[in-house]
PDB file of C-alpha atoms in Angstrom:
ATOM      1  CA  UNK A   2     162.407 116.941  51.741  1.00  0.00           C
ATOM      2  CA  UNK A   3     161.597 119.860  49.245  1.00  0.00           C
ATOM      3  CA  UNK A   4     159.197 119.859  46.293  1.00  0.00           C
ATOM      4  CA  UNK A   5     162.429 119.544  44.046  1.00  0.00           C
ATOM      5  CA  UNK A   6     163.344 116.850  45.863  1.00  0.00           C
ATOM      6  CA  UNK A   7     166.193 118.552  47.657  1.00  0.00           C
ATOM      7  CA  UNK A   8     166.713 118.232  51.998  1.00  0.00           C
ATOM      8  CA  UNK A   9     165.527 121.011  53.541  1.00  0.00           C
ATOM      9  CA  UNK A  10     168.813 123.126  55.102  1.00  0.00           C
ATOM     10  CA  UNK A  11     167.262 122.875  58.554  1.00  0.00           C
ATOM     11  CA  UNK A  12     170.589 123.195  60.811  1.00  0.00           C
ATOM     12  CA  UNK A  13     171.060 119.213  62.186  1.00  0.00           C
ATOM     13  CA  UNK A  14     171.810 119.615  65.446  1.00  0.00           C
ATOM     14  CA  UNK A  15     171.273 115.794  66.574  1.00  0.00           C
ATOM     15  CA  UNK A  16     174.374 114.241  67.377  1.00  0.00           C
ATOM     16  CA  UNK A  17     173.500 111.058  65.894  1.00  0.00           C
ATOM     17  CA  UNK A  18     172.107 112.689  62.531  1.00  0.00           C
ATOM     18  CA  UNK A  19     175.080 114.957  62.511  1.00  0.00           C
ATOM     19  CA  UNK A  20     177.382 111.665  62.408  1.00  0.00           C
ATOM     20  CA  UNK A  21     175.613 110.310  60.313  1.00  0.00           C
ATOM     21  CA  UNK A  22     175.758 113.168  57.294  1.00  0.00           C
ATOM     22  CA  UNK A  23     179.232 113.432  58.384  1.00  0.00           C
ATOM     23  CA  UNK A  24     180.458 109.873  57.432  1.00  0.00           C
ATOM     24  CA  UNK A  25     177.804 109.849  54.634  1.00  0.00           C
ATOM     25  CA  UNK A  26     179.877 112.609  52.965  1.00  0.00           C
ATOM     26  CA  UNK A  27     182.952 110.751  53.793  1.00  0.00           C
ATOM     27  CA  UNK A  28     182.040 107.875  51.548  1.00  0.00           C
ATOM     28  CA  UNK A  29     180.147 109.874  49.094  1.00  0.00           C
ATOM     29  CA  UNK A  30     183.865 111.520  48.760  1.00  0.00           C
ATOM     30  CA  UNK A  31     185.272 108.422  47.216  1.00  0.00           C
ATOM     31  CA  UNK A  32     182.453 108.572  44.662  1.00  0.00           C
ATOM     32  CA  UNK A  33     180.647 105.357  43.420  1.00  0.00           C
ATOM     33  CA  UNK A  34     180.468 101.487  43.032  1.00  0.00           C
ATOM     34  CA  UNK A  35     182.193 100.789  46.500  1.00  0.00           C
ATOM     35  CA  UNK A  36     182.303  97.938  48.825  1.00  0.00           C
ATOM     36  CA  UNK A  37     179.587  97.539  51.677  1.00  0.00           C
ATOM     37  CA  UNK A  38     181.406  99.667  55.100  1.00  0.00           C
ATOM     38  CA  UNK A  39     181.280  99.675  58.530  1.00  0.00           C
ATOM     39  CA  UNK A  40     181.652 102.312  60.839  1.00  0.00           C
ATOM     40  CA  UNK A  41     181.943 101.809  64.802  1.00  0.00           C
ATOM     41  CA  UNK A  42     180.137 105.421  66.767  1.00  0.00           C
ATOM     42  CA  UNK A  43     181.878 106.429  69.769  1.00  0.00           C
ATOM     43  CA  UNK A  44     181.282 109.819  71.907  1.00  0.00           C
ATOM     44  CA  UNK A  45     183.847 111.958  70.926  1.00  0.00           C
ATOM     45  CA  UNK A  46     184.599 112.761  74.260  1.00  0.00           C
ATOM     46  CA  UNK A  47     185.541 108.928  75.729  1.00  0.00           C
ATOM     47  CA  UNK A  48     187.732 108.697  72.517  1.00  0.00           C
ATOM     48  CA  UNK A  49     189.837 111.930  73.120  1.00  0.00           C
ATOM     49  CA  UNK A  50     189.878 110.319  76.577  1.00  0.00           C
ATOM     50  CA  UNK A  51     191.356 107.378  75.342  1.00  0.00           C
ATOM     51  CA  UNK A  52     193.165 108.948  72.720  1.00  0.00           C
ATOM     52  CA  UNK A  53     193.822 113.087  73.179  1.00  0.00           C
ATOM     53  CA  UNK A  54     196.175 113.145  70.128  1.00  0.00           C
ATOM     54  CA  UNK A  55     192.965 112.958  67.837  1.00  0.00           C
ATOM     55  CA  UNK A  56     192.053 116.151  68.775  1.00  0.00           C
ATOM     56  CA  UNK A  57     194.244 118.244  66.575  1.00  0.00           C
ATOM     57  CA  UNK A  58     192.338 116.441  63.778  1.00  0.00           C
ATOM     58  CA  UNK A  59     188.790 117.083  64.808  1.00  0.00           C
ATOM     59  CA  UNK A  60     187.422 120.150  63.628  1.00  0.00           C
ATOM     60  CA  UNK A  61     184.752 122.474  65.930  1.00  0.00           C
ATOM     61  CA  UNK A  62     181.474 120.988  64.828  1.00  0.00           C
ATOM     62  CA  UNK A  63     182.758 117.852  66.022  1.00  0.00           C
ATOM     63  CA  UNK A  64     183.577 118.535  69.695  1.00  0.00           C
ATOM     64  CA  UNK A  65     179.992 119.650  70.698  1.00  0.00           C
ATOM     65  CA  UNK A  66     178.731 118.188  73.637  1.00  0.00           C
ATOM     66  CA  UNK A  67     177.174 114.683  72.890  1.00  0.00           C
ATOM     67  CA  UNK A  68     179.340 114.105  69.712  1.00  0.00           C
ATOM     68  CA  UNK A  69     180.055 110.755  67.813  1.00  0.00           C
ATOM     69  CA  UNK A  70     182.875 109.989  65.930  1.00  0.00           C
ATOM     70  CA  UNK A  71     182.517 107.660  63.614  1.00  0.00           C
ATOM     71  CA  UNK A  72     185.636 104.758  63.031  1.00  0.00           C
ATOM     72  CA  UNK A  73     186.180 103.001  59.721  1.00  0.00           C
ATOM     73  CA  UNK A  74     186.174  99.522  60.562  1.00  0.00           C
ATOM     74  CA  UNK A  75     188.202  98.148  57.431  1.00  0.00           C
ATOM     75  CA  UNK A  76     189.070  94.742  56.171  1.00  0.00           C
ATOM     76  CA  UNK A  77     185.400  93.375  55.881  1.00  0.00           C
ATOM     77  CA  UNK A  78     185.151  90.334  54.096  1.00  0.00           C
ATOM     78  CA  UNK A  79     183.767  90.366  51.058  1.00  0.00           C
ATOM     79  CA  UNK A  80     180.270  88.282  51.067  1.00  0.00           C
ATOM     80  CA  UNK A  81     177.478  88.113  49.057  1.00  0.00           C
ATOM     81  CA  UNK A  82     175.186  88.398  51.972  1.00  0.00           C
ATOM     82  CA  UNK A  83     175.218  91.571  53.476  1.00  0.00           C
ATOM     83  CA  UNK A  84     172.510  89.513  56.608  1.00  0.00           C
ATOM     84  CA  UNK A  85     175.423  87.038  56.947  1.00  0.00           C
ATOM     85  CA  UNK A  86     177.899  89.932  57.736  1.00  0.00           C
ATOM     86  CA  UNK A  87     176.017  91.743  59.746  1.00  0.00           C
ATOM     87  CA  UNK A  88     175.079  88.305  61.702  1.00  0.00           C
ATOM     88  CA  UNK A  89     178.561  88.223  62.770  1.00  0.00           C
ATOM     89  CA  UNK A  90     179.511  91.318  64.209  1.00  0.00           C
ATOM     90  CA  UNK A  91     179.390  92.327  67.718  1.00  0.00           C
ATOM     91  CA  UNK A  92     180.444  95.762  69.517  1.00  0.00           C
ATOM     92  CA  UNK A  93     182.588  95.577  73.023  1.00  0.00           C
ATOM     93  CA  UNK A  94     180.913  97.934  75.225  1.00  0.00           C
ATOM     94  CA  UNK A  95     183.197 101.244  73.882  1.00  0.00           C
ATOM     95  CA  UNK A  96     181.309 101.152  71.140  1.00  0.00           C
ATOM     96  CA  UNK A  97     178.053 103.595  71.410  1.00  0.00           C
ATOM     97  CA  UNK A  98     176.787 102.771  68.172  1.00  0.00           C
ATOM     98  CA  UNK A  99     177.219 101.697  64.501  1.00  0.00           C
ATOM     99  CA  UNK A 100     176.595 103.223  60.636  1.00  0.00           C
ATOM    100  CA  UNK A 101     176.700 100.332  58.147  1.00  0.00           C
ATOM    101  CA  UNK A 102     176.886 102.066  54.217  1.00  0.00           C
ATOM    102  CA  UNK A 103     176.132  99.727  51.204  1.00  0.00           C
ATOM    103  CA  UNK A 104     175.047 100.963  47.415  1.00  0.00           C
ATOM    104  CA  UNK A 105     172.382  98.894  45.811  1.00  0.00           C
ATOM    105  CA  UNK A 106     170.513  99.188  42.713  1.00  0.00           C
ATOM    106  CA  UNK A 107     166.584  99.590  42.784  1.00  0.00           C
ATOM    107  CA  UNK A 108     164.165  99.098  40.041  1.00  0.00           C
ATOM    108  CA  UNK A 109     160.224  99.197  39.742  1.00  0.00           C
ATOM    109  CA  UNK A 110     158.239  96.019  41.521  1.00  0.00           C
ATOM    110  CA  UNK A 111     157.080  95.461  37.810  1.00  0.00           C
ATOM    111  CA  UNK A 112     160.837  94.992  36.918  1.00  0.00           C
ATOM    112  CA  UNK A 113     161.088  91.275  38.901  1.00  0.00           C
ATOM    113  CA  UNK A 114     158.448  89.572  37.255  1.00  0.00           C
ATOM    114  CA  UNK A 115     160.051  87.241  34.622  1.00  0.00           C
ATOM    115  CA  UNK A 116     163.494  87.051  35.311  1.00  0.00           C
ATOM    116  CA  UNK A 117     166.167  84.443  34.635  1.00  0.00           C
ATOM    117  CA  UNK A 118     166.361  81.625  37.338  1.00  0.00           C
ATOM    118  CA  UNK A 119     170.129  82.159  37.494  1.00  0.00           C
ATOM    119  CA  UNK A 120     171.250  84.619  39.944  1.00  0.00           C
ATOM    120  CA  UNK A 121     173.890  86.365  37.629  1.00  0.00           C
ATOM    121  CA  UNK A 122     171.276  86.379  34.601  1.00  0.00           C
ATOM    122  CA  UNK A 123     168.665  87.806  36.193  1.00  0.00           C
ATOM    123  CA  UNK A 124     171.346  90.873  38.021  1.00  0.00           C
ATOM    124  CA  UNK A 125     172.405  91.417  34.147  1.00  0.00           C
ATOM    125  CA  UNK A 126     168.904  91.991  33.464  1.00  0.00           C
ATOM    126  CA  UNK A 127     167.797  93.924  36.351  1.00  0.00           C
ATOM    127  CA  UNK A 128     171.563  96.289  35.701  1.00  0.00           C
ATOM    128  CA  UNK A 129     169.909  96.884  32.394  1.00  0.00           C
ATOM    129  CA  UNK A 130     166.685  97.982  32.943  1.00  0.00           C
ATOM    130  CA  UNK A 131     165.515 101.759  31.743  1.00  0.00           C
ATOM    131  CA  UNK A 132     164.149 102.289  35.330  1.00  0.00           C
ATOM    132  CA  UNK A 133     167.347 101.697  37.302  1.00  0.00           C
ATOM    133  CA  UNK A 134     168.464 103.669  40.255  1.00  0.00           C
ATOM    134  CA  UNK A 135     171.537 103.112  41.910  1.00  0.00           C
ATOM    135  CA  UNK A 136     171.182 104.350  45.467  1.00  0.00           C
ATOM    136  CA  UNK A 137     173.817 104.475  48.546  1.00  0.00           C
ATOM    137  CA  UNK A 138     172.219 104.129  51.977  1.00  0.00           C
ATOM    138  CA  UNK A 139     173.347 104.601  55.308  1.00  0.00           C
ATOM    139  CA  UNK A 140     171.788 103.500  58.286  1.00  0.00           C
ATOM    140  CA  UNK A 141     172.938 104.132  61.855  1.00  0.00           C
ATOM    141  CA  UNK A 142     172.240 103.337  64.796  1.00  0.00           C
ATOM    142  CA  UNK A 143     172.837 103.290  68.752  1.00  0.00           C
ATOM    143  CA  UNK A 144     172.776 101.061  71.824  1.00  0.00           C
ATOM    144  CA  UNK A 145     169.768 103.054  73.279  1.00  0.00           C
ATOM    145  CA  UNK A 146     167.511 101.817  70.070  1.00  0.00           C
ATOM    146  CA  UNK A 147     167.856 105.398  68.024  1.00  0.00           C
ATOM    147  CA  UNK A 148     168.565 105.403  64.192  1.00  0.00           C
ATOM    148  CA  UNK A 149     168.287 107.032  61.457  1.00  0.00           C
ATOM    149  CA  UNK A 150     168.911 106.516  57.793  1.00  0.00           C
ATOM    150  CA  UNK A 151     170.139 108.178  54.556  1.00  0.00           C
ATOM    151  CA  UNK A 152     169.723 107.438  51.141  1.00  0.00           C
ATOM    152  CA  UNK A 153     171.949 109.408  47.934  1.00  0.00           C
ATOM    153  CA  UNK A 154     171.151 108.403  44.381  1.00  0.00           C
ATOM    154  CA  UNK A 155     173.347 108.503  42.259  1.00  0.00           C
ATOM    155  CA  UNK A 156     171.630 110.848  39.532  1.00  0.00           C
ATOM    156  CA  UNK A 157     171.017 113.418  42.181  1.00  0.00           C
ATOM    157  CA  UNK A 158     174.751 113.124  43.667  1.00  0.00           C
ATOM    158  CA  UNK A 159     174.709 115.970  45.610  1.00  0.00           C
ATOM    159  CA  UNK A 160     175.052 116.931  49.577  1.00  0.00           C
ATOM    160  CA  UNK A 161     172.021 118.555  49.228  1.00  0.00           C
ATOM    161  CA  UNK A 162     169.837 116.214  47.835  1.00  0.00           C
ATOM    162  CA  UNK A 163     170.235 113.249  50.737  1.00  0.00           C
ATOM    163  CA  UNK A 164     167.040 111.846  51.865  1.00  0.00           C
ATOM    164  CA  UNK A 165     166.912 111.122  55.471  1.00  0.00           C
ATOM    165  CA  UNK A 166     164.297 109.282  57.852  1.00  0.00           C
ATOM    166  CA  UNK A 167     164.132 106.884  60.249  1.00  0.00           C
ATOM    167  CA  UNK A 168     162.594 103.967  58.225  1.00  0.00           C
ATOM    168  CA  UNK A 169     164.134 104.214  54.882  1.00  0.00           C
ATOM    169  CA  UNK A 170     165.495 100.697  55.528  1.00  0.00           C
ATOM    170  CA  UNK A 171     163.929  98.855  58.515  1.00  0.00           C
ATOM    171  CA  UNK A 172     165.399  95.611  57.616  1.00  0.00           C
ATOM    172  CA  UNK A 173     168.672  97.014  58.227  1.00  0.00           C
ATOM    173  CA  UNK A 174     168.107  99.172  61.024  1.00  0.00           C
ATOM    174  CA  UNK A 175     167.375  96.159  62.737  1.00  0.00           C
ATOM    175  CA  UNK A 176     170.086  94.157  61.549  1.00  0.00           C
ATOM    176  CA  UNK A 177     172.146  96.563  63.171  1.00  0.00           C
ATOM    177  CA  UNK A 178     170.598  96.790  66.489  1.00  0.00           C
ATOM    178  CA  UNK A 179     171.069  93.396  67.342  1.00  0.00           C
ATOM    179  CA  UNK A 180     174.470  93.550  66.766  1.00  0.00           C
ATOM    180  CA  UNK A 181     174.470  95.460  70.502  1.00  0.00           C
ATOM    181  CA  UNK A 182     172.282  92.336  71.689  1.00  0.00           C
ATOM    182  CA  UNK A 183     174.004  90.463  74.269  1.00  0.00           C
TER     183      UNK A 183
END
């Protein structure tokens, strides 16, 4: 990441990272304040494989070599516990890997101290705070153990201005990977 806090406009050529951006953008399109969602990776080549009338969709960038394509998987249930929803899923051996996309709001460590026992009181207060950033992250992974994570806020909503790393959320990451555990 730049000084201005802008991503650098190195080409991606990763496969993975390329995915990755690509799906980010794809919920970033919608805009804000959406549901947690789930996104199965397969190699672009088994899928047109499986299923060659897809290819008159795809565009060039996405039929390099080593491609993923990334497949909504819609109709999650709506929980309050995002570890209780990712506890429960499990990939048939198609899928390659996963990108799991959920917006959450962060506020300085300082922020928690003193909060309302109830749950809903203390969110109100938290929502309120001067600090506040709302932030959507993406983290992805694969069967072979890569990942890779990105992280939009929402007052720097722009393409260019994505953070990306491999431990932005480790938690999750590894959430994720054991959903390929047998």
């Amino acid at each position: 990441m730049g000084h201005d806090g802008r991503v650098q406009s190195t080409p991606v050529t990763d496969p993975l990272a390329l995915v990755a951006l690509d799906t980010e953008r794809h919920v970033a399109a919608r805009g804000w304040d959406q549901p947690a969602r789930l996104f199965a990776l397969v190699r672009t080549d088994a899928l047109l494989a499986r299923e060659p009338h897809l290819r008159e969709q795809m565009r060039e960038p996405d039929l390099v070599p080593g491609s993923f394509t990334a497949v909504e998987q819609e109709g999650l249930p709506m929980t309050s516990s995002i570890e209780t929803l990712i506890g429960r899923i499990a990939w048939p051996d198609e899928v390659d890997g996963c990108a799991f996309v959920i917006e959450r709001m962060v506020v300085p460590p300082d922020a928690e101290r003193d909060l309302p026992d109830r749950a809903e009181d203390a969110v109100d207060v938290l929502a309120a705070h001067p600090d506040r950033q709302d932030v959507r992250l993406l983290a992805a992974v694969l069967r072979d153990g890569r990942s890779i994570c990105l992280l939009r806020q929402r007052a720097h909503d722009s393409d260019d201005a994505v953070a990306t790393g491999p431990d932005i959320a480790p938690g999750l990451v590894a959430a994720l990977k054991a959903t390929f555990e047998p």
